[in-house]
């Protein structure tokens, strides 16, 4: 598998983590990894920010 497949997997894993209610700190990728960016992007897509009440 190539890097693109890894990015897709990381994005899906982030989305799944958000839907499961895990905190964003559950990301398994190191801070300087591009896969972390993909994971956080997936997480954010599943849990968009909402306006305060």
XYZ file of N, CA and C in Angstrom:
159
model
N 0.828 -1.172 0.000
C 0.000 0.000 0.000
C 0.876 1.241 0.000
N 0.332 2.286 -0.546
C 1.071 3.534 -0.620
C 0.611 4.538 0.417
N 1.211 5.692 0.331
C 0.911 6.752 1.286
C -0.540 7.199 1.191
N -1.076 7.263 -0.011
C -2.473 7.698 -0.170
C -3.427 6.783 0.575
N -3.173 5.499 0.506
C -4.019 4.542 1.223
C -3.892 4.744 2.731
N -2.699 5.067 3.195
C -2.497 5.342 4.614
C -3.274 6.587 5.046
N -3.287 7.600 4.201
C -4.021 8.827 4.508
C -5.519 8.544 4.577
N -6.026 7.762 3.648
C -7.450 7.416 3.661
C -7.791 6.643 4.930
N -6.941 5.700 5.299
C -7.178 4.928 6.525
C -7.148 5.821 7.757
N -6.207 6.746 7.820
C -6.104 7.645 8.971
C -7.327 8.558 9.058
N -7.801 9.046 7.921
C -8.988 9.897 7.903
C -10.209 9.130 8.397
N -10.368 7.922 7.918
C -11.498 7.096 8.367
C -11.388 6.767 9.846
N -10.180 6.498 10.323
C -9.986 6.180 11.739
C -10.339 7.385 12.608
N -9.982 8.568 12.180
C -10.344 9.780 12.916
C -11.840 9.983 12.956
N -12.490 9.769 11.828
C -13.947 9.890 11.765
C -14.617 8.871 12.672
N -14.116 7.646 12.656
C -14.676 6.595 13.515
C -14.468 6.901 14.994
N -13.314 7.463 15.324
C -13.033 7.822 16.715
C -13.991 8.907 17.195
N -14.249 9.884 16.360
C -15.176 10.957 16.732
C -16.581 10.408 16.933
N -17.005 9.545 16.049
C -18.351 8.962 16.171
C -18.477 8.071 17.395
N -17.351 7.486 17.825
C -17.364 6.624 19.010
C -17.264 7.442 20.300
N -17.084 8.755 20.166
C -17.027 9.622 21.334
C -15.667 9.709 21.995
N -14.638 9.268 21.311
C -13.284 9.351 21.863
C -12.796 10.795 21.813
N -11.915 11.173 22.741
C -11.369 12.537 22.695
C -10.370 12.669 21.545
N -10.135 13.881 21.130
C -9.207 14.108 20.016
C -7.786 13.690 20.390
N -7.493 13.624 21.669
C -6.166 13.206 22.121
C -5.924 11.715 21.896
N -6.911 11.000 21.417
C -6.765 9.566 21.151
C -6.005 9.292 19.847
N -5.641 10.323 19.124
C -4.923 10.150 17.863
C -3.630 9.373 18.094
N -3.425 8.284 17.345
C -2.245 7.453 17.555
C -0.990 7.916 16.808
N -1.097 8.946 16.006
C 0.024 9.377 15.172
C 0.844 10.463 15.864
N 2.159 10.477 15.645
C 3.000 11.504 16.263
C 2.674 12.907 15.748
N 3.038 13.875 16.537
C 2.699 15.270 16.250
C 3.216 15.755 14.897
N 4.354 15.275 14.449
C 4.952 15.765 13.204
C 4.590 14.922 11.982
N 3.599 14.058 12.109
C 3.219 13.163 11.020
C 2.081 13.751 10.179
N 2.175 13.577 8.883
C 1.074 13.988 8.011
C -0.165 13.135 8.253
N 0.030 11.926 8.752
C -1.111 11.079 9.053
C -1.915 11.643 10.219
N -1.257 12.355 11.120
C -1.985 13.002 12.210
C -2.929 14.056 11.652
N -2.458 14.810 10.665
C -3.309 15.825 10.038
C -4.533 15.184 9.401
N -4.334 14.062 8.741
C -5.451 13.360 8.112
C -6.418 12.836 9.171
N -5.888 12.303 10.258
C -6.716 11.767 11.337
C -7.571 12.893 11.935
N -6.947 14.031 12.211
C -7.674 15.157 12.797
C -8.709 15.705 11.811
N -8.386 15.708 10.538
C -9.344 16.167 9.529
C -10.583 15.276 9.524
N -10.379 13.963 9.615
C -11.511 13.036 9.692
C -12.306 13.222 10.962
N -11.611 13.445 12.061
C -12.265 13.680 13.353
C -13.131 14.929 13.275
N -12.573 16.000 12.738
C -13.299 17.265 12.645
C -14.501 17.167 11.712
N -14.395 16.384 10.678
C -15.509 16.233 9.739
C -16.700 15.537 10.409
N -16.413 14.637 11.330
C -17.480 13.894 12.003
C -18.043 14.664 13.192
N -17.255 15.589 13.752
C -17.700 16.359 14.913
C -17.493 17.837 14.646
N -18.307 18.416 13.783
C -18.129 19.831 13.474
C -18.407 20.702 14.713
N -17.783 21.856 14.736
C -18.011 22.786 15.835
C -19.445 23.294 15.789
N -20.007 23.480 16.943
C -21.359 24.027 17.007
C -21.297 25.355 17.731
N -22.233 26.203 17.449
C -22.294 27.498 18.098
C -22.761 27.328 19.536
N -22.227 28.134 20.459
C -22.688 28.029 21.833
C -24.147 28.423 21.949
N -24.847 27.867 22.913
C -26.292 28.176 23.045
C -26.565 29.596 23.432
